[in-house]
C-alpha positions as a printed NumPy array, in Angstrom:
array([[ -7.02 , -11.268, -12.552],
       [ -5.286, -12.506,  -9.408],
       [ -7.139, -13.916,  -6.444],
       [ -8.503, -11.264,  -4.045],
       [ -6.777, -10.479,  -0.779],
       [ -3.251,  -9.584,   0.233],
       [ -0.657, -11.537,  -1.724],
       [  1.318, -14.216,   0.066],
       [  4.94 , -13.412,   0.899],
       [  5.972, -16.151,  -1.574],
       [  4.233, -14.432,  -4.479],
       [  6.656, -12.768,  -6.937],
       [  5.053,  -9.342,  -6.423],
       [  6.028,  -9.594,  -2.749],
       [  9.678, -10.535,  -3.042],
       [ 10.821,  -9.869,  -6.626],
       [ 10.546,  -6.018,  -6.755],
       [ 12.496,  -5.443,  -3.493],
       [ 15.055,  -8.043,  -4.571],
       [ 15.572,  -6.331,  -7.945],
       [ 15.813,  -2.919,  -6.278],
       [ 18.365,  -4.198,  -3.741],
       [ 20.463,  -5.834,  -6.488],
       [ 20.325,  -2.661,  -8.61 ],
       [ 21.33 ,  -0.541,  -5.636],
       [ 24.306,  -2.799,  -4.873],
       [ 25.408,  -2.842,  -8.521],
       [ 25.219,   0.944,  -8.899],
       [ 27.151,   1.383,  -5.671],
       [ 29.677,  -1.43 ,  -6.216],
       [ 30.449,  -0.558,  -9.851],
       [ 30.547,   3.191,  -9.101],
       [ 27.8  ,   3.92 , -11.633],
       [ 26.058,   6.633,  -9.619],
       [ 27.587,   9.64 , -11.425],
       [ 27.601,   8.146, -14.95 ],
       [ 23.913,   7.217, -14.66 ],
       [ 23.055,  10.636, -13.28 ],
       [ 24.776,  12.394, -16.193],
       [ 23.021,  10.078, -18.643],
       [ 19.507,  10.715, -17.257],
       [ 19.672,  14.294, -15.978],
       [ 19.779,  16.081, -19.406],
       [ 16.62 ,  14.3  , -20.664],
       [ 14.66 ,  17.569, -20.391],
       [ 16.671,  18.974, -23.309],
       [ 14.563,  16.762, -25.578],
       [ 11.203,  17.03 , -23.772],
       [ 11.134,  20.427, -22.089],
       [ 11.103,  21.057, -18.355],
       [  7.343,  21.183, -17.75 ],
       [  6.843,  17.429, -18.244],
       [  9.307,  16.562, -15.476],
       [  7.779,  19.096, -13.116],
       [  4.389,  17.438, -13.708],
       [  5.803,  13.968, -13.153],
       [  7.786,  14.825, -10.035],
       [  4.739,  16.373,  -8.363],
       [  3.173,  12.886,  -8.139],
       [  5.876,  12.06 ,  -5.602],
       [  4.933,  14.969,  -3.357],
       [  3.552,  13.598,  -0.085],
       [  0.625,  16.037,  -0.161],
       [ -0.317,  14.795,  -3.638],
       [ -0.121,  11.167,  -2.508],
       [ -2.264,  11.906,   0.569],
       [ -4.757,  13.777,  -1.601],
       [ -5.025,  10.76 ,  -3.924],
       [ -5.563,   8.594,  -0.835],
       [ -8.844,  10.465,  -0.305],
       [-10.243,   8.263,  -3.071],
       [ -9.971,   5.311,  -0.679],
       [-12.073,   6.948,   2.041],
       [-15.345,   5.078,   2.488],
       [-14.451,   2.686,  -0.321],
       [-11.523,   0.613,   0.912],
       [-10.936,   1.129,   4.666],
       [ -8.478,  -1.803,   4.701],
       [ -6.358,  -0.203,   1.957],
       [ -6.491,   3.191,   3.651],
       [ -5.363,   1.761,   7.011],
       [ -2.493,  -0.133,   5.355],
       [ -1.484,   2.967,   3.37 ],
       [ -1.385,   5.18 ,   6.46 ],
       [  0.602,   2.583,   8.389],
       [  3.007,   2.012,   5.488],
       [  3.41 ,   5.748,   4.844],
       [  4.316,   6.463,   8.466],
       [  6.684,   3.469,   8.626],
       [  8.338,   4.569,   5.399],
       [  8.578,   8.182,   6.586],
       [ 10.367,   7.068,   9.748],
       [ 12.843,   5.039,   7.691],
       [ 13.341,   7.741,   5.046],
       [ 13.947,  10.568,   7.521],
       [ 16.189,   8.365,   9.645],
       [ 18.315,   7.519,   6.605],
       [ 18.355,  11.164,   5.556],
       [ 19.782,  12.056,   8.955],
       [ 22.444,   9.411,   8.451],
       [ 23.26 ,  10.69 ,   4.948],
       [ 23.462,  14.271,   6.202],
       [ 25.739,  13.272,   9.087],
       [ 28.101,  11.419,   6.736],
       [ 28.162,  14.044,   4.001],
       [ 26.009,  12.247,   1.432],
       [ 24.74 ,  15.301,  -0.434],
       [ 22.698,  15.989,  -3.559],
       [ 24.199,  16.447,  -7.048],
       [ 23.954,  20.271,  -6.94 ],
       [ 26.465,  20.227,  -4.089],
       [ 29.107,  18.834,  -6.456],
       [ 28.247,  20.22 ,  -9.906],
       [ 27.689,  23.716, -11.209],
       [ 24.754,  24.769, -13.379],
       [ 26.933,  24.345, -16.465],
       [ 27.489,  20.664, -15.591],
       [ 23.917,  19.599, -14.82 ],
       [ 20.285,  20.546, -15.327],
       [ 18.418,  21.953, -12.333],
       [ 14.652,  22.369, -12.637],
       [ 12.948,  24.193,  -9.797],
       [ 14.618,  24.843,  -6.459],
       [ 18.32 ,  24.079,  -6.047],
       [ 18.667,  21.397,  -3.356],
       [ 22.039,  20.427,  -1.91 ],
       [ 21.646,  18.52 ,   1.368],
       [ 19.936,  15.388,   2.819],
       [ 20.18 ,  13.284,  -0.291],
       [ 19.63 ,   9.586,   0.487],
       [ 16.97 ,   8.255,   0.035],
       [ 14.516,  10.09 ,  -2.231],
       [ 11.344,  10.973,  -0.325],
       [  9.368,  11.684,  -3.518],
       [ 10.277,   8.269,  -4.899],
       [  9.36 ,   6.608,  -1.597],
       [  5.954,   8.329,  -1.571],
       [  5.17 ,   7.253,  -5.147],
       [  6.309,   3.661,  -4.581],
       [  4.309,   3.436,  -1.336],
       [  1.107,   3.927,  -3.327],
       [  2.35 ,   1.614,  -6.077],
       [  3.28 ,  -1.15 ,  -3.632],
       [ -0.167,  -0.908,  -2.033],
       [ -1.752,  -1.643,  -5.427],
       [  0.727,  -4.308,  -6.531],
       [  0.545,  -6.32 ,  -3.307],
       [ -3.222,  -6.816,  -3.62 ],
       [ -4.525, -10.026,  -5.171],
       [ -7.739,  -8.46 ,  -6.468],
       [ -6.075,  -5.981,  -8.85 ],
       [ -5.563,  -6.834, -12.522],
       [ -1.949,  -7.277, -13.584],
       [ -2.191,  -4.547, -16.23 ],
       [ -3.073,  -1.996, -13.526],
       [ -0.149,  -3.137, -11.426],
       [  2.276,  -2.593, -14.285],
       [  0.707,   0.813, -14.938],
       [  1.284,   1.732, -11.288],
       [  4.908,   0.541, -11.504],
       [  5.461,   2.582, -14.674],
       [  4.057,   5.703, -13.006],
       [  6.314,   5.263,  -9.953],
       [  9.369,   4.648, -12.151],
       [  8.655,   7.878, -14.064],
       [  8.457,   9.765, -10.758],
       [ 11.81 ,   8.24 ,  -9.76 ],
       [ 13.396,   9.252, -13.078],
       [ 11.949,  12.757, -12.701],
       [ 13.883,  13.217,  -9.449],
       [ 17.102,  12.713, -11.425],
       [ 15.839,  14.824, -14.334],
       [ 15.115,  17.844, -12.088],
       [ 18.59 ,  17.52 , -10.539],
       [ 17.343,  16.693,  -7.025],
       [ 18.664,  13.143,  -6.546],
       [ 21.203,  10.518,  -7.532],
       [ 20.193,   7.112,  -8.976],
       [ 21.177,   5.557,  -5.632],
       [ 18.732,   7.876,  -3.866],
       [ 15.735,   6.834,  -5.961],
       [ 16.608,   3.143,  -5.725],
       [ 16.886,   3.464,  -1.956],
       [ 13.572,   5.336,  -1.698],
       [ 11.769,   2.708,  -3.782],
       [ 13.239,  -0.133,  -1.711],
       [ 12.292,   1.471,   1.611],
       [  8.735,   2.103,   0.378],
       [  8.184,  -1.442,  -0.875],
       [  9.487,  -3.044,   2.311],
       [  7.457,  -0.64 ,   4.481],
       [  4.239,  -1.411,   2.624],
       [  4.988,  -5.135,   2.689],
       [  5.293,  -4.948,   6.478],
       [  2.232,  -2.688,   6.825],
       [ -0.02 ,  -5.019,   4.829],
       [  0.866,  -7.884,   7.14 ],
       [  0.588,  -5.864,  10.334],
       [ -2.566,  -3.837,   9.542],
       [ -5.031,  -6.791,   9.708],
       [ -3.64 ,  -7.679,  13.143],
       [ -4.662,  -4.238,  14.491],
       [ -8.376,  -3.949,  13.814],
       [ -8.519,  -0.385,  15.131],
       [ -7.38 ,   1.076,  11.808],
       [-10.501,  -0.105,   9.987],
       [-12.869,   1.119,  12.704],
       [-15.088,   4.136,  12.285],
       [-13.092,   6.401,  14.615],
       [ -9.78 ,   5.633,  12.907],
       [-11.226,   6.08 ,   9.417],
       [-12.653,   9.447,  10.449],
       [ -9.257,  10.478,  11.809],
       [ -7.506,   9.4  ,   8.59 ],
       [-10.106,  11.206,   6.496],
       [ -9.653,  14.405,   8.507],
       [ -5.86 ,  14.295,   8.072],
       [ -6.199,  13.657,   4.327],
       [ -8.66 ,  16.519,   3.904],
       [ -6.218,  18.841,   5.697],
       [ -3.433,  17.646,   3.362],
       [ -5.585,  18.246,   0.28 ],
       [ -6.6  ,  21.725,   1.459],
       [ -2.973,  22.62 ,   2.088],
       [ -2.082,  21.353,  -1.396],
       [ -4.918,  23.411,  -2.882],
       [ -4.359,  26.721,  -1.112],
       [ -0.951,  26.921,   0.6  ],
       [  1.631,  24.697,  -1.057],
       [  4.843,  25.743,  -2.766],
       [  6.588,  22.688,  -4.159],
       [  9.224,  24.741,  -5.989],
       [  7.893,  23.598,  -9.39 ],
       [  5.744,  26.468, -10.749],
       [  4.761,  24.654, -13.959],
       [  3.062,  21.971, -11.868],
       [  1.043,  24.311,  -9.654],
       [ -2.11 ,  23.999, -11.747],
       [ -1.772,  20.194, -11.619],
       [ -1.415,  20.198,  -7.823],
       [ -4.548,  22.332,  -7.465],
       [ -6.471,  20.135,  -9.914],
       [ -5.51 ,  16.953,  -8.034],
       [ -6.48 ,  18.443,  -4.669],
       [ -9.806,  19.842,  -5.894],
       [-10.673,  16.711,  -7.884],
       [ -9.928,  14.335,  -5.006],
       [-11.887,  16.468,  -2.512],
       [-14.925,  16.556,  -4.823],
       [-14.693,  12.838,  -5.612],
       [-14.44 ,  11.965,  -1.906],
       [-17.183,  14.336,  -0.748],
       [-20.076,  11.799,  -0.849],
       [-18.035,   9.22 ,   1.079],
       [-16.902,  11.857,   3.578],
       [-20.493,  12.911,   4.259],
       [-21.521,   9.305,   4.735],
       [-18.514,   8.52 ,   6.943],
       [-19.117,  11.392,   9.362],
       [-22.88 ,  10.816,   9.457],
       [-22.642,   7.159,  10.49 ],
       [-22.997,   5.872,  14.044],
       [-22.156,   2.24 ,  14.679],
       [-23.898,  -0.044,  17.155],
       [-20.638,  -0.309,  19.05 ],
       [-20.532,   3.471,  19.518],
       [-24.127,   3.58 ,  20.736],
       [-23.48 ,   0.752,  23.166],
       [-20.42 ,   2.514,  24.542],
       [-22.394,   5.715,  24.986],
       [-25.171,   3.816,  26.747],
       [-22.653,   2.42 ,  29.227],
       [-21.172,   5.858,  29.921],
       [-21.006,   6.445,  33.65 ],
       [-22.838,   9.619,  34.704],
       [-20.562,   9.858,  37.728],
       [-18.752,  13.211,  37.635],
       [-14.995,  13.433,  37.486],
       [-13.867,  15.057,  40.651],
       [-11.708,  18.088,  39.768],
       [ -8.697,  19.238,  41.644],
       [ -8.627,  22.542,  43.467],
       [ -9.629,  25.61 ,  41.464],
       [ -6.953,  27.504,  43.373],
       [ -4.355,  25.111,  41.968],
       [ -5.584,  25.791,  38.434],
       [ -5.397,  29.531,  39.035],
       [ -1.857,  29.255,  40.423],
       [ -0.714,  27.291,  37.369],
       [ -2.296,  29.875,  35.082],
       [ -0.477,  32.703,  36.867],
       [  2.834,  30.791,  36.729],
       [  2.382,  30.125,  32.992],
       [  1.74 ,  33.8  ,  32.231],
       [  4.649,  34.903,  34.436],
       [  7.11 ,  32.545,  32.746],
       [  6.068,  33.711,  29.275],
       [  6.427,  37.337,  30.392],
       [ 10.004,  36.621,  31.502],
       [ 10.774,  34.752,  28.264],
       [  9.562,  37.559,  26.01 ],
       [ 11.612,  40.075,  27.971],
       [ 14.778,  38.294,  26.823],
       [ 13.724,  36.973,  23.4  ],
       [ 13.097,  39.189,  20.386],
       [  9.359,  38.955,  19.661],
       [  9.85 ,  40.141,  16.081],
       [ 12.361,  37.332,  15.535],
       [  9.819,  34.801,  16.785],
       [  7.185,  36.292,  14.48 ],
       [  9.507,  36.073,  11.474],
       [ 10.431,  32.504,  12.339],
       [  6.771,  31.478,  12.519],
       [  5.932,  33.23 ,   9.25 ],
       [  8.802,  31.443,   7.49 ],
       [  7.994,  27.937,   8.738],
       [  7.633,  25.002,   6.338],
       [  3.998,  23.783,   6.694],
       [  4.736,  20.334,   5.261],
       [  7.288,  19.578,   7.978],
       [  4.863,  20.831,  10.615],
       [  2.164,  18.508,   9.262],
       [  4.607,  15.603,   9.217],
       [  5.5  ,  16.387,  12.829],
       [  1.796,  16.165,  13.692],
       [  1.616,  12.728,  12.052],
       [  4.563,  11.496,  14.13 ],
       [  2.988,  12.851,  17.317],
       [ -0.282,  11.078,  16.526],
       [  1.639,   7.859,  15.904],
       [  3.421,   8.298,  19.241],
       [  0.063,   8.63 ,  21.014],
       [ -1.3  ,   5.576,  19.208],
       [  1.707,   3.496,  20.229],
       [  1.482,   4.778,  23.814],
       [ -2.142,   3.634,  23.931],
       [ -1.053,   0.194,  22.734],
       [  1.583,   0.071,  25.47 ],
       [ -1.09 ,   0.903,  28.074],
       [ -3.302,  -1.841,  26.626],
       [ -0.463,  -4.338,  27.049],
       [  0.078,  -3.14 ,  30.633],
       [ -3.58 ,  -3.596,  31.589],
       [ -4.224,  -6.923,  29.866],
       [ -2.113,  -9.18 ,  32.137],
       [ -3.492,  -7.331,  35.181],
       [ -6.956,  -8.68 ,  34.415],
       [ -8.596,  -5.522,  33.079],
       [-11.136,  -5.898,  30.306],
       [-11.557,  -3.835,  27.173],
       [-10.041,  -4.171,  23.729],
       [ -7.388,  -1.978,  22.161],
       [-10.017,   0.347,  20.722],
       [-11.27 ,   1.134,  24.246],
       [ -7.787,   1.986,  25.53 ],
       [ -6.991,   4.038,  22.431],
       [-10.133,   6.135,  22.841],
       [ -9.487,   6.579,  26.556],
       [ -5.841,   7.541,  25.975],
       [ -6.798,  10.191,  23.428],
       [ -9.48 ,  11.45 ,  25.804],
       [ -6.875,  11.761,  28.561],
       [ -4.548,  13.607,  26.177],
       [ -7.354,  16.017,  25.355],
       [ -7.905,  16.819,  29.036],
       [ -4.152,  17.26 ,  29.535],
       [ -3.517,  19.406,  26.454],
       [ -6.701,  20.647,  24.882],
       [ -8.608,  21.942,  27.905],
       [ -7.386,  24.506,  30.467],
       [ -9.144,  22.587,  33.244],
       [ -8.12 ,  21.233,  36.604],
       [ -9.066,  17.701,  35.537],
       [ -6.081,  15.488,  34.766],
       [ -5.918,  13.079,  31.857],
       [ -4.863,  10.258,  34.17 ],
       [ -8.015,  10.789,  36.246],
       [-10.063,  10.458,  33.058],
       [ -8.316,   7.196,  32.201],
       [ -8.855,   5.82 ,  35.715],
       [-12.551,   6.628,  35.532],
       [-12.874,   5.055,  32.084],
       [-11.344,   1.789,  33.32 ],
       [-13.545,   1.828,  36.422],
       [-16.595,   1.901,  34.141],
       [-15.616,  -1.57 ,  32.981],
       [-16.474,  -2.794,  36.476],
       [-13.1  ,  -2.408,  38.198],
       [-12.252,  -0.558,  41.396],
       [-10.823,   2.897,  40.834],
       [ -7.888,   2.111,  43.085],
       [ -6.913,  -0.873,  40.916],
       [ -7.359,   1.211,  37.765],
       [ -5.093,   3.868,  39.284],
       [ -2.341,   1.299,  39.81 ],
       [ -2.535,   0.251,  36.161],
       [ -2.317,   3.86 ,  34.947],
       [  0.586,   4.498,  37.334],
       [  2.517,   1.514,  35.948],
       [  1.986,   2.825,  32.408],
       [  3.281,   6.239,  33.446],
       [  6.351,   4.75 ,  35.13 ],
       [  7.23 ,   2.608,  32.102],
       [  6.898,   5.655,  29.873],
       [  9.224,   7.639,  32.119],
       [ 11.752,   4.795,  32.114],
       [ 11.763,   4.767,  28.308],
       [ 12.417,   8.515,  28.202],
       [ 15.332,   8.26 ,  30.664],
       [ 16.846,   5.28 ,  28.859],
       [ 16.598,   6.989,  25.462],
       [ 18.342,  10.064,  26.867],
       [ 21.135,   7.994,  28.42 ],
       [ 21.752,   6.16 ,  25.14 ],
       [ 21.882,   9.423,  23.176],
       [ 24.299,  11.011,  25.652],
       [ 26.524,   7.928,  25.483],
       [ 26.715,   8.248,  21.681],
       [ 27.663,  11.937,  21.798],
       [ 28.996,  12.786,  25.274],
       [ 30.611,  16.038,  24.175],
       [ 27.527,  17.963,  23.06 ],
       [ 26.571,  19.574,  26.379],
       [ 28.893,  21.314,  28.855],
       [ 30.494,  18.795,  31.211],
       [ 28.618,  19.909,  34.33 ],
       [ 25.224,  19.811,  32.595],
       [ 26.111,  16.472,  30.987],
       [ 26.828,  14.802,  34.326],
       [ 23.813,  16.396,  36.   ],
       [ 21.399,  15.174,  33.324],
       [ 22.943,  11.709,  33.184],
       [ 22.967,  11.475,  36.964],
       [ 19.264,  12.303,  37.122],
       [ 18.473,   9.816,  34.343],
       [ 20.534,   7.027,  35.93 ],
       [ 19.003,   7.694,  39.352],
       [ 15.542,   7.632,  37.81 ],
       [ 16.147,   4.282,  36.128],
       [ 17.563,   2.82 ,  39.329],
       [ 14.442,   4.089,  41.093],
       [ 12.232,   2.284,  38.558],
       [ 14.195,  -0.953,  39.076],
       [ 13.962,  -0.544,  42.855],
       [ 10.226,   0.022,  42.627],
       [  9.849,  -3.134,  40.552],
       [ 11.707,  -5.152,  43.222],
       [  9.837,  -3.495,  46.095],
       [  6.987,  -6.016,  46.082],
       [  9.363,  -8.775,  47.223],
       [  9.514,  -7.05 ,  50.636],
       [  6.766,  -7.629,  53.176],
       [  7.394,  -4.913,  55.779],
       [  6.102,  -2.06 ,  53.56 ],
       [  2.581,  -3.503,  53.818],
       [  2.513,  -2.774,  57.529],
       [  3.401,   0.904,  57.069],
       [  0.804,   3.09 ,  55.356],
       [  3.18 ,   5.536,  53.581],
       [  4.964,   2.646,  51.805],
       [  1.883,   0.511,  51.135],
       [  1.032,   2.479,  47.982],
       [  4.472,   1.811,  46.443],
       [  4.166,  -1.878,  47.337],
       [  0.843,  -2.124,  45.469],
       [  2.26 ,  -0.297,  42.433],
       [  5.301,  -2.606,  42.491],
       [  3.068,  -5.677,  42.582],
       [  1.088,  -4.423,  39.599],
       [  4.305,  -3.594,  37.747],
       [  5.523,  -7.141,  38.296],
       [  2.205,  -8.394,  36.934],
       [  2.488,  -6.248,  33.815],
       [  6.125,  -7.315,  33.247],
       [  5.285, -10.943,  33.876],
       [  8.077, -12.388,  31.703],
       [ 11.457, -11.286,  30.301],
       [  9.886, -11.2  ,  26.846],
       [  7.116,  -8.855,  27.983],
       [  9.663,  -6.661,  29.794],
       [ 11.655,  -6.362,  26.547],
       [  8.521,  -5.572,  24.553],
       [  7.465,  -2.9  ,  27.03 ],
       [ 10.962,  -1.394,  26.995],
       [ 10.947,  -1.322,  23.197],
       [  7.489,   0.25 ,  23.111],
       [  8.468,   2.95 ,  25.605],
       [ 11.594,   3.774,  23.614],
       [  9.619,   3.849,  20.372],
       [  6.906,   6.107,  21.831],
       [  9.444,   8.731,  22.846],
       [ 11.518,   8.313,  19.682],
       [  8.435,   9.107,  17.585],
       [  7.719,  12.125,  19.773],
       [ 11.338,  13.279,  19.377],
       [ 10.941,  12.891,  15.602],
       [  7.9  ,  15.163,  15.795],
       [  9.88 ,  17.857,  17.625],
       [ 12.836,  17.369,  15.275],
       [ 10.622,  17.93 ,  12.207],
       [  8.957,  20.955,  13.804],
       [ 12.431,  22.306,  14.539],
       [ 13.435,  21.821,  10.917],
       [ 10.243,  23.649,   9.905],
       [ 11.519,  26.803,  11.666],
       [ 15.213,  26.315,  10.82 ],
       [ 16.425,  24.807,  14.098],
       [ 18.798,  22.674,  12.046],
       [ 20.409,  20.16 ,  14.367],
       [ 20.552,  16.419,  13.789],
       [ 18.173,  13.986,  15.438],
       [ 20.783,  12.849,  17.963],
       [ 21.038,  16.41 ,  19.296],
       [ 17.287,  16.455,  19.877],
       [ 17.499,  13.089,  21.657],
       [ 20.047,  14.621,  24.039],
       [ 18.456,  18.018,  24.632],
       [ 14.69 ,  17.442,  24.539],
       [ 14.173,  14.61 ,  27.127],
       [ 15.342,  16.817,  30.044],
       [ 12.865,  19.439,  28.812],
       [ 10.042,  16.878,  28.959],
       [ 11.118,  15.964,  32.498],
       [ 10.817,  19.632,  33.487],
       [  7.26 ,  19.762,  32.116],
       [  6.243,  16.883,  34.397],
       [  6.504,  19.292,  37.328],
       [  2.869,  20.509,  37.674],
       [  3.484,  24.227,  38.097],
       [  2.   ,  25.477,  34.793],
       [ -0.839,  24.657,  32.425],
       [  0.062,  21.547,  30.378],
       [  3.758,  22.447,  30.705],
       [  3.395,  25.739,  28.814],
       [  6.077,  28.231,  29.764],
       [  8.178,  25.619,  31.542],
       [  8.722,  23.81 ,  28.243],
       [  9.617,  27.016,  26.414],
       [ 12.021,  28.197,  29.106],
       [ 13.775,  24.832,  29.33 ],
       [ 13.997,  24.535,  25.532],
       [ 15.625,  27.952,  25.249],
       [ 17.985,  27.302,  28.16 ],
       [ 19.309,  23.966,  26.896],
       [ 19.399,  24.737,  23.162],
       [ 21.187,  28.014,  23.869],
       [ 23.998,  25.968,  25.43 ],
       [ 24.754,  24.489,  22.003],
       [ 24.475,  27.802,  20.155],
       [ 20.875,  27.75 ,  18.903],
       [ 19.035,  30.984,  18.128],
       [ 16.553,  31.759,  20.909],
       [ 13.765,  33.069,  18.655],
       [ 13.798,  29.933,  16.496],
       [ 13.831,  27.641,  19.551],
       [ 10.905,  29.502,  21.107],
       [  8.995,  29.23 ,  17.822],
       [  9.69 ,  25.488,  17.744],
       [  8.471,  25.017,  21.309],
       [  5.282,  27.013,  20.735],
       [  4.518,  25.056,  17.56 ],
       [  5.137,  21.783,  19.387],
       [  2.66 ,  22.844,  22.067],
       [  0.105,  23.573,  19.332],
       [  0.813,  20.183,  17.722],
       [  0.188,  18.515,  21.091],
       [ -3.187,  20.26 ,  21.305],
       [ -4.145,  19.366,  17.729],
       [ -3.045,  15.754,  18.189],
       [ -5.319,  15.535,  21.251],
       [ -8.419,  16.607,  19.305],
       [ -9.494,  13.006,  18.568],
       [-10.067,  12.881,  22.335],
       [-12.454,  15.812,  21.892],
       [-14.503,  13.733,  19.44 ],
       [-14.477,  10.762,  21.829],
       [-15.44 ,  12.757,  24.919],
       [-18.156,  14.95 ,  23.468],
       [-19.488,  12.045,  21.436],
       [-20.237,  10.25 ,  24.723],
       [-22.559,  11.11 ,  27.574],
       [-20.099,  11.708,  30.383],
       [-20.463,  14.91 ,  32.339],
       [-18.061,  16.764,  34.588]])
């Protein structure tokens, strides 16, 4: 048996599998072996029957992999954290490459061959070919096992064999090319390699709150697999149900123990909870926003076919909706890390876990509760409990908000520069003008602290203080680049969530289109005239997507589902808030 712990990067299990996969991929591509290999492997079911390959391919289903991950709950929190991180990283890479393959016409075998030229088992798939998501999911789990030092070599080879059989099954059922499965395996191995090195650096993932969140997501995945999943492979349905039920039963004792525990750190945090009430904004303002929200929805449903929306929602793809939720959760997690990096150089205490909990709590107040209490006010109060003045905490939260806005504007400008012809010319220049003016405003605010006269004038003193704190947060060119990258990544992950939700209800545009159309919608929702942006978001989505020919009912369905995803993704804040002793 190998030594325990994560294997060193110099160990053959770390570098040899991705090297072999990369070499194989280059050889298949360079020697034009993709079609010959496909025709050699695809008819294998003639000798074995089709059921075997349906059983094998189901082990590459993401819901099956997440159900199997339930076995790690309460047993190996370090493995579970690395798996979740690697799975999300791999999903980002896989779906990004699929968008590229779709844009450049890299389609599946069924797009080129008839049923008399190939074997198709299950659903006939024609688009978004490279890389294979099933293969990536199987190899993610395999890489997790193989990159551990404490696992016997025979089990590692067994895991590799299982993943290889899943990869072959994707060719046998007619869903993918050899290049697709090689690419999926390579992406998965590299993603898990990166995750295993990054996960120990972020202790949050092994904490009680994170493990509970992971467990909840995995239970939801297993329940969906058990009761509401249609993989397109009917012969494997009994196997899917058996895996889901077996993993839920096997994990039940650990789940009960996990959700019954209370750590000393949690009790200490609750003991320090400030009983000071959060001062709400005007009840009249809340009522006005409620009336505006209802009025906007009334106008929308006068022009959009309600039956079409209902049909669109009934026909959605649950797996894509769940994946969109995962991306939104990852966006929130990364946004909390950005806020942590903003506050640290400004002299505020608290570790990343504190800022993550506070950020989720703020999201819950923004999205999950129809109250007049803002999420930013919750964050300010949380920071003040660490012994800081509320005014100073407000400046830190304001800087985080401004950096987030700058990332959104920059992402939109980049997307419009790549495809300037998508929107009508007048709308294009209006949106780009607003984005450019916004970015110039952020730069001007950053430079504002170099002036001294604003301190003598009360209306400008606030901006001077915010500018000074912004300069403190962006204390070096390196930190400014990191913050810019984090802000872009936060919004890119959120755009991926909306993109996947759109795909779930057949709003079938590429990711670049979403990067152009959705940021202006988010800007509209920042105007505080409705509850959590409801109504404003839906109206703006319909207005802008209609300009490029989208069906209104599908767009409205997408926007409503995204609003629900935002609420669901804020529910960890519910656990944080009601697990403490704060009162309103």
